[in-house]
Short mmCIF file of C-alpha atoms in Angstrom, two decimals:
data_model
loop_
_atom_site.label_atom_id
_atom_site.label_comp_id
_atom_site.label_asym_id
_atom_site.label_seq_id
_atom_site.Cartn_x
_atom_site.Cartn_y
_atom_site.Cartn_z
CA UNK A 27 0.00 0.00 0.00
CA UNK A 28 1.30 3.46 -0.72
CA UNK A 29 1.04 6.42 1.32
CA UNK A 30 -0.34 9.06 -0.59
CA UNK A 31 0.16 12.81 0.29
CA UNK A 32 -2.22 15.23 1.91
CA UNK A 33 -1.43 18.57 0.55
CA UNK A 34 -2.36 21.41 3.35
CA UNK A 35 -3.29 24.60 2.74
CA UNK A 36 -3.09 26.83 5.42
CA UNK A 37 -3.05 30.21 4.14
CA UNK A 38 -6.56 31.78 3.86
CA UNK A 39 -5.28 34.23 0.99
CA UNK A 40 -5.32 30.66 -1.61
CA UNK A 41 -6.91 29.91 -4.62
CA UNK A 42 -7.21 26.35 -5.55
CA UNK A 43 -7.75 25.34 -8.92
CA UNK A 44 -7.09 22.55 -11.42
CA UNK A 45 -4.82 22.84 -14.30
CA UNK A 46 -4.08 20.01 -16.47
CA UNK A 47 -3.89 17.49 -14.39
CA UNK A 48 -2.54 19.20 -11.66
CA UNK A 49 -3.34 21.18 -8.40
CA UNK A 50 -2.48 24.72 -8.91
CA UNK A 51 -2.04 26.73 -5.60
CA UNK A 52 -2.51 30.49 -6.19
CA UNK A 53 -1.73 33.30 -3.82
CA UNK A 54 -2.40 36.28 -4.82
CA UNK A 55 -2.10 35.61 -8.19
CA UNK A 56 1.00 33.91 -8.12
CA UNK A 57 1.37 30.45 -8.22
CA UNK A 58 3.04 29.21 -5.35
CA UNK A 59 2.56 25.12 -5.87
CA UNK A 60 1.83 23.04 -8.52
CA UNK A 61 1.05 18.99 -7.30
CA UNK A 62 0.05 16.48 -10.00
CA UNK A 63 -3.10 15.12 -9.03
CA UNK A 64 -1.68 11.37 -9.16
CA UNK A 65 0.35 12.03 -5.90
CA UNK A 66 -2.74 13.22 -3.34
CA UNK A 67 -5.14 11.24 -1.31
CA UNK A 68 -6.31 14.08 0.31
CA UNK A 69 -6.45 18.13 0.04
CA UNK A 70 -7.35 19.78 3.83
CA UNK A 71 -8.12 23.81 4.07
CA UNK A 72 -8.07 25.31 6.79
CA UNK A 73 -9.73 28.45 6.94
CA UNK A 74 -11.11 30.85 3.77
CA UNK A 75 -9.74 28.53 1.04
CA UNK A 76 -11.13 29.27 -2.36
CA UNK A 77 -11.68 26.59 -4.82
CA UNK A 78 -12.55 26.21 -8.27
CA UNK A 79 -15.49 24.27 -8.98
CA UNK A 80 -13.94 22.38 -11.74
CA UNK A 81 -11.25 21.50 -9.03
CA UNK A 82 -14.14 20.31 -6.87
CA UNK A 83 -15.46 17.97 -9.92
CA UNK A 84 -11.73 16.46 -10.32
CA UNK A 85 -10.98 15.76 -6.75
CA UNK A 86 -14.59 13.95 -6.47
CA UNK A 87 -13.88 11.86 -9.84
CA UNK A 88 -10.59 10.78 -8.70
CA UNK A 89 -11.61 9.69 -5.34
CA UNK A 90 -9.29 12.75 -3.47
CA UNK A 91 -11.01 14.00 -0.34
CA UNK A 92 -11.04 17.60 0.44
CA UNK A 93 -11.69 18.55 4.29
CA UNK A 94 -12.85 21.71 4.94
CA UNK A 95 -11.80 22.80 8.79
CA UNK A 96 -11.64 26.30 10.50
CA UNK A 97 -8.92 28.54 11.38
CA UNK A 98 -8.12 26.23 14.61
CA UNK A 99 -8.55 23.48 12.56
CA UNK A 100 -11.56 22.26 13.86
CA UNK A 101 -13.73 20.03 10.92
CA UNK A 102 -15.96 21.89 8.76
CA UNK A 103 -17.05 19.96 5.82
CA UNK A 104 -16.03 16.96 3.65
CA UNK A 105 -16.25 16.34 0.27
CA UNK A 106 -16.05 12.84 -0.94
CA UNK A 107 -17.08 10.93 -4.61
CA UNK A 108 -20.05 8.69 -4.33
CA UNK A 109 -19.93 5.94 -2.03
CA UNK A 110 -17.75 3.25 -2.90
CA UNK A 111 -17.13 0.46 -0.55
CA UNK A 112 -19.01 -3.25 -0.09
CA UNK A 113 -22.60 -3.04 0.34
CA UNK A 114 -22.55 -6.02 2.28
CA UNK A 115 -19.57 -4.78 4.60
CA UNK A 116 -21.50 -1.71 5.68
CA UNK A 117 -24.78 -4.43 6.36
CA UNK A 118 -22.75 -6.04 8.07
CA UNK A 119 -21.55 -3.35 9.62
CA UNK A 120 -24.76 -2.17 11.04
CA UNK A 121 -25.65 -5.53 12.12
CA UNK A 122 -22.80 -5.79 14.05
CA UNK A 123 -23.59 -2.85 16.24
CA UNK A 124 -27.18 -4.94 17.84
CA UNK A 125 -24.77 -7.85 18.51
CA UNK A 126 -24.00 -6.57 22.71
CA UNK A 127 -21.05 -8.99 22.93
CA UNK A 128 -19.06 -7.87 19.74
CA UNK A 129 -19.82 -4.32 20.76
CA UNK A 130 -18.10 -4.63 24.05
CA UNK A 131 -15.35 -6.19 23.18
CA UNK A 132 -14.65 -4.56 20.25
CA UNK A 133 -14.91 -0.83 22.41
CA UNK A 134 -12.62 -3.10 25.30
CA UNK A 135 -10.10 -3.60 22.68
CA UNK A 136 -10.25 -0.22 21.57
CA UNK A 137 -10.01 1.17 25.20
CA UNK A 138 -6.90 -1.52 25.46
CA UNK A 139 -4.84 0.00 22.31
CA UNK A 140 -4.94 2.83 23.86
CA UNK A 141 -4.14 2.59 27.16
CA UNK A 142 -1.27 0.19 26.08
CA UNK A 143 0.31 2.92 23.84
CA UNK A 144 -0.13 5.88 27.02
CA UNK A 145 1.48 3.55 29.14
CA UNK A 146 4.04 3.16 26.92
CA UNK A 147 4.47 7.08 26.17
CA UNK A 148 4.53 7.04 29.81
CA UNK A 149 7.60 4.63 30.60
CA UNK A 150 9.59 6.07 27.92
CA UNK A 151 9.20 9.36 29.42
CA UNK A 152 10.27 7.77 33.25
CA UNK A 153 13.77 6.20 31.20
CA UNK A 154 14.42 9.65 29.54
CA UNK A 155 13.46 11.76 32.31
CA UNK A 156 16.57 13.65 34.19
CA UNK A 157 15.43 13.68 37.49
CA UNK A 158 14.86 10.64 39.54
CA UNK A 159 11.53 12.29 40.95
CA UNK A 160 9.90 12.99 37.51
CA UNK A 161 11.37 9.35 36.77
CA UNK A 162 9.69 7.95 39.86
CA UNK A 163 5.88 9.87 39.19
CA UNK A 164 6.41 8.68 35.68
CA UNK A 165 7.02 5.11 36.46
CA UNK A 166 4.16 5.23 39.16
CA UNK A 167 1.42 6.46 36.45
CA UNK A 168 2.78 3.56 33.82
CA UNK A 169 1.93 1.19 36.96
CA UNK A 170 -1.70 3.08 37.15
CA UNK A 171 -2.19 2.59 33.69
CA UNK A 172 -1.42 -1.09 33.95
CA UNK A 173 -3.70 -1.78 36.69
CA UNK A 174 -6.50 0.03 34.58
CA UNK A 175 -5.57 -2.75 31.71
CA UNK A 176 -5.95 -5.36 34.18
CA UNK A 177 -8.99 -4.34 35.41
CA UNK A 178 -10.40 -3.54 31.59
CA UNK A 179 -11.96 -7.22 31.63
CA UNK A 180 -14.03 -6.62 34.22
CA UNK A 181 -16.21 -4.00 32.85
CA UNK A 182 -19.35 -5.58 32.57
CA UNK A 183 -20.98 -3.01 30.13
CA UNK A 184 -20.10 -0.01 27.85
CA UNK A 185 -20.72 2.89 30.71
CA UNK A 186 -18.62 0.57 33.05
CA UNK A 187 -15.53 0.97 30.21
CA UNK A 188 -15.96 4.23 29.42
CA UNK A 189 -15.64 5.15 33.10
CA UNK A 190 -12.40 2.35 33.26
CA UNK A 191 -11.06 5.02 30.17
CA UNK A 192 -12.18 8.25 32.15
CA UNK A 193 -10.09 6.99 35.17
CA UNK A 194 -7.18 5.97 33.29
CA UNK A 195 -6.92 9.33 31.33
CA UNK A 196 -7.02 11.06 34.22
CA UNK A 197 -3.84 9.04 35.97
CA UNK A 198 -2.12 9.91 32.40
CA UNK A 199 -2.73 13.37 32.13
CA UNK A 200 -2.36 14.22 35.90
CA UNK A 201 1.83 12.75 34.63
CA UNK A 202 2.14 13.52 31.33
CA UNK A 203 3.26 17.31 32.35
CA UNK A 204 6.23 15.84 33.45
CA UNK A 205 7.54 14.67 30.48
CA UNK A 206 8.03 18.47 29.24
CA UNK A 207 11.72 19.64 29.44
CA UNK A 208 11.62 20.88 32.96
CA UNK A 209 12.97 24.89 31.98
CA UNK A 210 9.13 24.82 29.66
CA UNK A 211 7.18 23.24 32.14
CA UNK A 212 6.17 26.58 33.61
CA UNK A 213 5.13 27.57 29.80
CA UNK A 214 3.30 24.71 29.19
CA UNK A 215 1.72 23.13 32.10
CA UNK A 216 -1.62 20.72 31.75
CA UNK A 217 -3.15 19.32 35.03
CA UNK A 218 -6.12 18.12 32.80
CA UNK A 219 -7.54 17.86 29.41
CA UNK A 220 -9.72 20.75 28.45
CA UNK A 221 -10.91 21.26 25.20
CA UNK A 222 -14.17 23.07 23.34
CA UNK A 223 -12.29 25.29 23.80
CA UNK A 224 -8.92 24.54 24.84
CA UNK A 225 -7.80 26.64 27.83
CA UNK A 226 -3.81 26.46 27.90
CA UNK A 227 -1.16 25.83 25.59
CA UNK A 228 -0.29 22.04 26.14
CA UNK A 229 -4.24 21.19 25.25
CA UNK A 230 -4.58 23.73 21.65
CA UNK A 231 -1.25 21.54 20.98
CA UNK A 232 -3.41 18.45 21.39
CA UNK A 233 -6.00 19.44 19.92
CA UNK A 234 -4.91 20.25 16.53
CA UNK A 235 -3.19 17.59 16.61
CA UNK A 236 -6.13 15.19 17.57
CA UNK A 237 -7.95 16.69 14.74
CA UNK A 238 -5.70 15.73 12.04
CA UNK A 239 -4.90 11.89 13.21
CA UNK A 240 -9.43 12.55 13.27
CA UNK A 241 -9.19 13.31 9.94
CA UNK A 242 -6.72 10.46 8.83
CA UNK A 243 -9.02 8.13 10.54
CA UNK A 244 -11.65 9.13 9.26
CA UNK A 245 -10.41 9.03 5.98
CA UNK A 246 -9.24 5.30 7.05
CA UNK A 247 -12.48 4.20 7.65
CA UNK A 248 -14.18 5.72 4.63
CA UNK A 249 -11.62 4.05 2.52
CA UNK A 250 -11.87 0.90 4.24
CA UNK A 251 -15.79 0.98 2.92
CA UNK A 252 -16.94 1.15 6.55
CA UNK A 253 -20.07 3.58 7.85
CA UNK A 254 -18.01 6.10 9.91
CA UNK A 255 -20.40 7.19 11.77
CA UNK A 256 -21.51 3.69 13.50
CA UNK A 257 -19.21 3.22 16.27
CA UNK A 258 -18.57 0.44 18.76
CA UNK A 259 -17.29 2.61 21.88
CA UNK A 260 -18.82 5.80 20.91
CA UNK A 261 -22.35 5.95 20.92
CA UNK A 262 -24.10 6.59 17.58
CA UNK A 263 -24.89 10.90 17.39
CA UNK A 264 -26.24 12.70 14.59
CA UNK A 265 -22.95 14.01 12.99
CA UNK A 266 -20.23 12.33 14.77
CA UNK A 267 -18.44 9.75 12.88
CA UNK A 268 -18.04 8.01 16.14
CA UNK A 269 -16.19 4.63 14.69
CA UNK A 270 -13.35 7.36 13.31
CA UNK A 271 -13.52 8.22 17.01
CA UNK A 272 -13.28 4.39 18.18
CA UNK A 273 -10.40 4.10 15.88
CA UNK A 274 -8.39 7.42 16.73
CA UNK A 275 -8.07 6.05 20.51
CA UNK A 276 -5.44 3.92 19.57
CA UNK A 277 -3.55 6.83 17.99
CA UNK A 278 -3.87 9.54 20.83
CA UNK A 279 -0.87 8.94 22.36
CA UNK A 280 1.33 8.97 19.42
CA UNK A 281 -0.50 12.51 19.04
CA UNK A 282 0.57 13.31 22.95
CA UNK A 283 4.22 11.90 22.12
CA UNK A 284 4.28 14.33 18.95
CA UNK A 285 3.09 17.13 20.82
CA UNK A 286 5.93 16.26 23.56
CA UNK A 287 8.53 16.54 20.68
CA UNK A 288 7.31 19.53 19.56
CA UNK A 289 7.92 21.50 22.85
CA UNK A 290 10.79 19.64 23.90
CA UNK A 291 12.83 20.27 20.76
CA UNK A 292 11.65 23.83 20.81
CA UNK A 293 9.86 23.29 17.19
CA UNK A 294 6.75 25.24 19.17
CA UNK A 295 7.53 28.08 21.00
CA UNK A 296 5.16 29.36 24.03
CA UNK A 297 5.09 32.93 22.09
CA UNK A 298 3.01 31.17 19.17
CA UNK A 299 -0.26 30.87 20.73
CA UNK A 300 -3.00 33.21 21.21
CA UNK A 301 -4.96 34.09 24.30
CA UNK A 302 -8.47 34.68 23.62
CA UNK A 303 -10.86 35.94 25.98
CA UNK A 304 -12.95 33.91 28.10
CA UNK A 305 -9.72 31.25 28.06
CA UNK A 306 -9.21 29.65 24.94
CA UNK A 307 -5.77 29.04 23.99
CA UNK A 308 -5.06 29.26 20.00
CA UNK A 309 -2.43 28.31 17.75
CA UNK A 310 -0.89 30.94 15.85
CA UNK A 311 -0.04 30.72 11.78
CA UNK A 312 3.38 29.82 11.90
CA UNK A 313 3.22 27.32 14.72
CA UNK A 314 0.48 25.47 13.05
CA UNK A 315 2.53 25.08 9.80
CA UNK A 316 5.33 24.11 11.70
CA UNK A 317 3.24 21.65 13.83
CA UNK A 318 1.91 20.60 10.21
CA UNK A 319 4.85 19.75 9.25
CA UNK A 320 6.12 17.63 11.99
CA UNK A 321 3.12 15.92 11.52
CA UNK A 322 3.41 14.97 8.20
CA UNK A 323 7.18 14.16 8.85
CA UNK A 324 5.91 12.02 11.53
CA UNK A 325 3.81 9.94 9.06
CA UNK A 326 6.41 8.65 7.08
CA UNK A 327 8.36 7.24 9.78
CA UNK A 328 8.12 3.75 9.76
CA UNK A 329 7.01 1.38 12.58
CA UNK A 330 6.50 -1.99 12.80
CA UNK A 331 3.48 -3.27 12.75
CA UNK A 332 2.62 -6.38 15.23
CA UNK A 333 0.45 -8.06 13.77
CA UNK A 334 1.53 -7.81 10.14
CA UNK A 335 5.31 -8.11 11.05
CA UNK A 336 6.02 -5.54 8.58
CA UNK A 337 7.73 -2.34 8.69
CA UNK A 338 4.67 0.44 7.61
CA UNK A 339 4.60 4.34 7.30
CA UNK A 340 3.34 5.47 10.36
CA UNK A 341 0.54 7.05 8.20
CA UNK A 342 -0.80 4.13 6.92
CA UNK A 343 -1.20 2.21 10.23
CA UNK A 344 -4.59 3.56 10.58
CA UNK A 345 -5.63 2.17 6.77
CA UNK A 346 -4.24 -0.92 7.80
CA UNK A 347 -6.44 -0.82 11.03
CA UNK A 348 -9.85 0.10 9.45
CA UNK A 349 -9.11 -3.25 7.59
CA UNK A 350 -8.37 -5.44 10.52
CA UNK A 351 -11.56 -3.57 11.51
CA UNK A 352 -13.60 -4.43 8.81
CA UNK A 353 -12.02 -7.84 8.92
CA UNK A 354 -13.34 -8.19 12.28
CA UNK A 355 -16.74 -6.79 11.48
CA UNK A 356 -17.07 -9.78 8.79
CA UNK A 357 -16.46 -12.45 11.23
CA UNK A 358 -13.27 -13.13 9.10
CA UNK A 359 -11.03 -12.85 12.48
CA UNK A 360 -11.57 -13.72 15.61
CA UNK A 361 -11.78 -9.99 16.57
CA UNK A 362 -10.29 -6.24 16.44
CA UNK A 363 -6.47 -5.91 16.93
CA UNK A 364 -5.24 -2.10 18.03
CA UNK A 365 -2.04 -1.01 16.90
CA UNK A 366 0.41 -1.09 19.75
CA UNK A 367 3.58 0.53 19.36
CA UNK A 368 6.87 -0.91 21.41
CA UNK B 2 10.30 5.76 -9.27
CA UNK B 3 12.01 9.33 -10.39
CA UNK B 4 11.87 9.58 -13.95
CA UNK B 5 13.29 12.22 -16.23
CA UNK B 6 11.92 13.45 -19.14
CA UNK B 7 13.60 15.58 -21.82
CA UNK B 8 12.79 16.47 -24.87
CA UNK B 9 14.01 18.24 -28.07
CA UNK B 10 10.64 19.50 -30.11
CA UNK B 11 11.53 20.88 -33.71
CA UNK B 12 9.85 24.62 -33.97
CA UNK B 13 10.54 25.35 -37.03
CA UNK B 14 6.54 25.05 -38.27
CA UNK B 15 3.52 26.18 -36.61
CA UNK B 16 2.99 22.11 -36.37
CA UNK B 17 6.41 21.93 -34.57
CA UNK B 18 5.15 24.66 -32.58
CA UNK B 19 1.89 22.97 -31.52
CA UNK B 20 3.55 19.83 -30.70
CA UNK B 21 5.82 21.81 -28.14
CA UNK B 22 3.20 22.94 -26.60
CA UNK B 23 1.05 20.03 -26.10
CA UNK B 24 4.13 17.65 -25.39
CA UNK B 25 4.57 20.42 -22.27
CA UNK B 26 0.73 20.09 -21.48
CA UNK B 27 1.24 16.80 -20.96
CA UNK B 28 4.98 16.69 -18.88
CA UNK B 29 3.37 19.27 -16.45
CA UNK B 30 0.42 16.92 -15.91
CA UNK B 31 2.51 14.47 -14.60
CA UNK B 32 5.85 16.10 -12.96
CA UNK B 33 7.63 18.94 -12.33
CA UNK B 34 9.36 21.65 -15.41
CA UNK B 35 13.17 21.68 -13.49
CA UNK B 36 14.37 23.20 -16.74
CA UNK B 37 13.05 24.58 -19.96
CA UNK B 38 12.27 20.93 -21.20
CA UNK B 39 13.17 18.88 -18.70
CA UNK B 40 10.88 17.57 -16.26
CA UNK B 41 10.64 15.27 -13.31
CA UNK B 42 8.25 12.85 -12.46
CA UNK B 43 7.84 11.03 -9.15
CA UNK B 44 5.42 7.75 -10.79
CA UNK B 45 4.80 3.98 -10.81
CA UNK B 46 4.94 1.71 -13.82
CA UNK B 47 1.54 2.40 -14.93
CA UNK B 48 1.89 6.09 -14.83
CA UNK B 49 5.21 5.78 -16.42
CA UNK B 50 3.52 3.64 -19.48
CA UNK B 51 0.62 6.20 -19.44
CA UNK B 52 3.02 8.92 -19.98
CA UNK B 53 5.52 7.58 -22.23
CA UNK B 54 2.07 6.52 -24.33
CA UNK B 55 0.87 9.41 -24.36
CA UNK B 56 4.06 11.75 -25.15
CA UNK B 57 4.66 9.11 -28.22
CA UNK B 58 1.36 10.14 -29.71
CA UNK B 59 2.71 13.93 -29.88
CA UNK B 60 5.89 13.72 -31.23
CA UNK B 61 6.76 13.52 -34.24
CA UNK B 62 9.83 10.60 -34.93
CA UNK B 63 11.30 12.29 -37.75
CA UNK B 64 11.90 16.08 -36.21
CA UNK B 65 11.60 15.32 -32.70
CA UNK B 66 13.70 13.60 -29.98
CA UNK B 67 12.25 12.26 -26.37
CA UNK B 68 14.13 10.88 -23.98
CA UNK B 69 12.89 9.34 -20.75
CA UNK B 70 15.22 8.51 -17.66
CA UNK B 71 14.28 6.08 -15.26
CA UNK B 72 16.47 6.83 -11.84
CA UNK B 73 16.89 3.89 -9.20
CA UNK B 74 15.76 4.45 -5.80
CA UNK B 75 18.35 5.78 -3.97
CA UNK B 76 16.39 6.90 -1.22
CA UNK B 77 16.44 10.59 -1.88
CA UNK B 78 19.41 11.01 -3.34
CA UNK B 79 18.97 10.68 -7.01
CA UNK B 80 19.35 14.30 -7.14
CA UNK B 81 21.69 16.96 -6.09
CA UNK B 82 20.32 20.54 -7.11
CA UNK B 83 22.17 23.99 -7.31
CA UNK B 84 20.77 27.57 -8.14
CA UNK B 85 18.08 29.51 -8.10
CA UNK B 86 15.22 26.73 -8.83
CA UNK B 87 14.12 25.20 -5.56
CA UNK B 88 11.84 22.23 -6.35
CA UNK B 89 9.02 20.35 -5.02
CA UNK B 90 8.92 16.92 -2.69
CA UNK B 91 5.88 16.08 -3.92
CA UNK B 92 6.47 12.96 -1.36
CA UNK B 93 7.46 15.27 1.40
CA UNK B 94 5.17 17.54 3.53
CA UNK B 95 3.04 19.39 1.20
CA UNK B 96 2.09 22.79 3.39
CA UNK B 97 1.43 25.80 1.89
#
């Protein structure tokens, strides 16, 4: 599988249009890009993007998505081709969310992945950390976290797991913190998670970043010919494309570990963000290209994948999980796998 | 796969002139213009057919010359670049 590019476009000034075959990026009447059309899975805008609608009609022919999202980039709008995918996968699909014992263990597994991969942001942070304290809080979280995975088989029902994954997220974010080179910790402190709006700089970090590994699921899903918005953990909400959600878990803490780089290596600086009134923390232009960037860098590291014993792109993992997903869906397996990094 | 593409179109007629153009139409459709008529393309085997096929039905054997440069995989190496043109990774981030 190849890993097509996502071309972002983060300057509100741009004109999209098609030329040729290609994608022609225009700033003030200059063309600052040209991308053949053959090398994009996706196109994502943040902010006042203009498009041409023969653009539009090309992206939707050739199967490219274009994602729409606001200034913070927050999601907007999605434009996809008609629906491809296996009838019968997405009846399946919908079958499979009646069936109470699939359900739960499917959302378990979910809740598993990602708990596994906190813990393990956790202990990497406790064998890099330069004091023996931070080591020692670190060390004691990764222990918290373990004891939530134990006791993950014991939920009975979905509100029991969700409230297993509220408890655990708390132990991880009330640590995380201390992973942050200690001279930034002052800059960037996070006791908890806030977000809708996000109220400090260490949460519009996560955010953004959350929203594009939401939009890579998503995309994941959608490709994988699944109903995004049927989920297993997440409850079914006009809107939401809650098994996107179900499927992101897994990939939060990469996003955390990303976000970690960022300030650590100094790639974000605490001058970047913007206080609003009434709290919310936002990302300014520059950091968000730069924390763009190190996403997309990010992507084409490769990992190796468990399960398929195969060294993958880091932005394909979460196409290879929608199909383990829709594997499991079809009764072909004998249910979901996350992705758990080492 | 980075392939190169050059090309050598005979101007001399308005035909000539027309071929030139649409031999361009179709290089830019695929790849990058480094130079006046030399472009790279980052493709696969199919889209390498596709565009040699499709170049072959523009140019004219007899006045013309095409030559196409397939580059091994060298892992981002296959090409060291000086001066003023700064191109694209269409593989690497693509922000603008």
């Amino acid at each position: 599988m190849q890993l097509l590019n996502t071309l972002y476009v983060t300057q509100s000034a741009s004109y999209l249009r098609l030329e040729n075959d290609t994608l022609c990026v225009e700033i003030e009447h200059r063309v600052r890009l040209r991308v053949p059309l053959h090398h994009l899975a996706s196109v994502v805008c943040f902010g006042h993007v203009s498009l041409s609608a023969p653009l539009m009609h090309r992206l939707a022919d050739e199967g490219i998505a274009l994602v729409l999202l606001d200034d913070h980039g927050r999601f907007k709008a999605r434009l996809e081709g008609a629906t491809s995918g296996n009838v019968l996968l997405r009846q399946a699909h919908h079958r499979r969310v009646d069936d109470a014992v699939f359900t739960l263990e499917t959302a378990r597994t979910c809740v598993a992945g990602k708990i596994k991969n906190a813990r393990q942001v956790l202990l990497r942070g406790a064998r890099e950390a330069k004091s023996t304290t931070d080591a020692a809080a670190l060390a004691r979280g990764a222990d918290d976290l373990a004891a939530a995975l134990r006791g993950l088989p014991q939920a009975a029902d979905l509100e029991a797991l969700r409230g297993f994954e509220g408890v655990a997220a708390r132990q991880y974010f009330a640590v995380l913190n201390l992973i942050v080179r200690s001279d930034l910790r002052a800059h960037f402190p996070l006791d908890c998670r806030t977000r809708r709006p996000p109220r400090d700089r260490f949460n519009a970090l996560l955010s953004f970043v959350y929203a594009m590994w939401m939009n890579d699921c998503r995309s994941a899903v959608e490709a994988a010919g699944l109903d995004p918005q049927i989920g297993f953990l997440h409850a079914v909400r006009p809107g939401r494309a809650a098994l996107a959600l179900d499927l992101q878990e897994e990939f939060r803490p990469l996003a955390d570990r990303l976000v970690l780089t960022l300030i650590n290596r100094g790639q974000v600086n605490p001058e970047a963000f913007v206080f609003r009134e009434g709290g919310a923390v936002m990302l300014q232009d520059d950091a968000r290209k730069a924390v763009v960037v190190a996403f997309q860098e990010r992507k084409q590291e490769t990992m190796t994948h468990p399960l398929l014993a195969q060294p993958i792109p880091l932005g394909v993992i979460p196409l290879v999980q929608a199909r383990l997903l829709a594997r499991a869906i079809r009764g072909e397996s004998d249910g979901y796998m996350p992705f758990v990094m080492r | 796969m980075l392939v190169i593409v050059c090309y050598d179109v005979n101007t001399e007629t308005s035909q000539g002139r027309r071929r030139l153009r649409r031999v361009a139409k179709i290089c830019e459709s695929t790849g990058q213009r480094v130079q006046k008529s030399v472009f790279e393309c980052q493709v696969n085997l199919m889209q390498l057919d596709e565009l040699e096929r499709r170049l072959l039905r523009e140019i004219d054997a007899n006045d013309d010359c095409l030559r196409l440069y397939r580059m091994a995989d060298t892992r981002g190496c296959e090409v060291r670049d000086y001066g003023r043109f700064k191109a694209t990774d269409f593989v690497g981030p693509l922000v603008v």
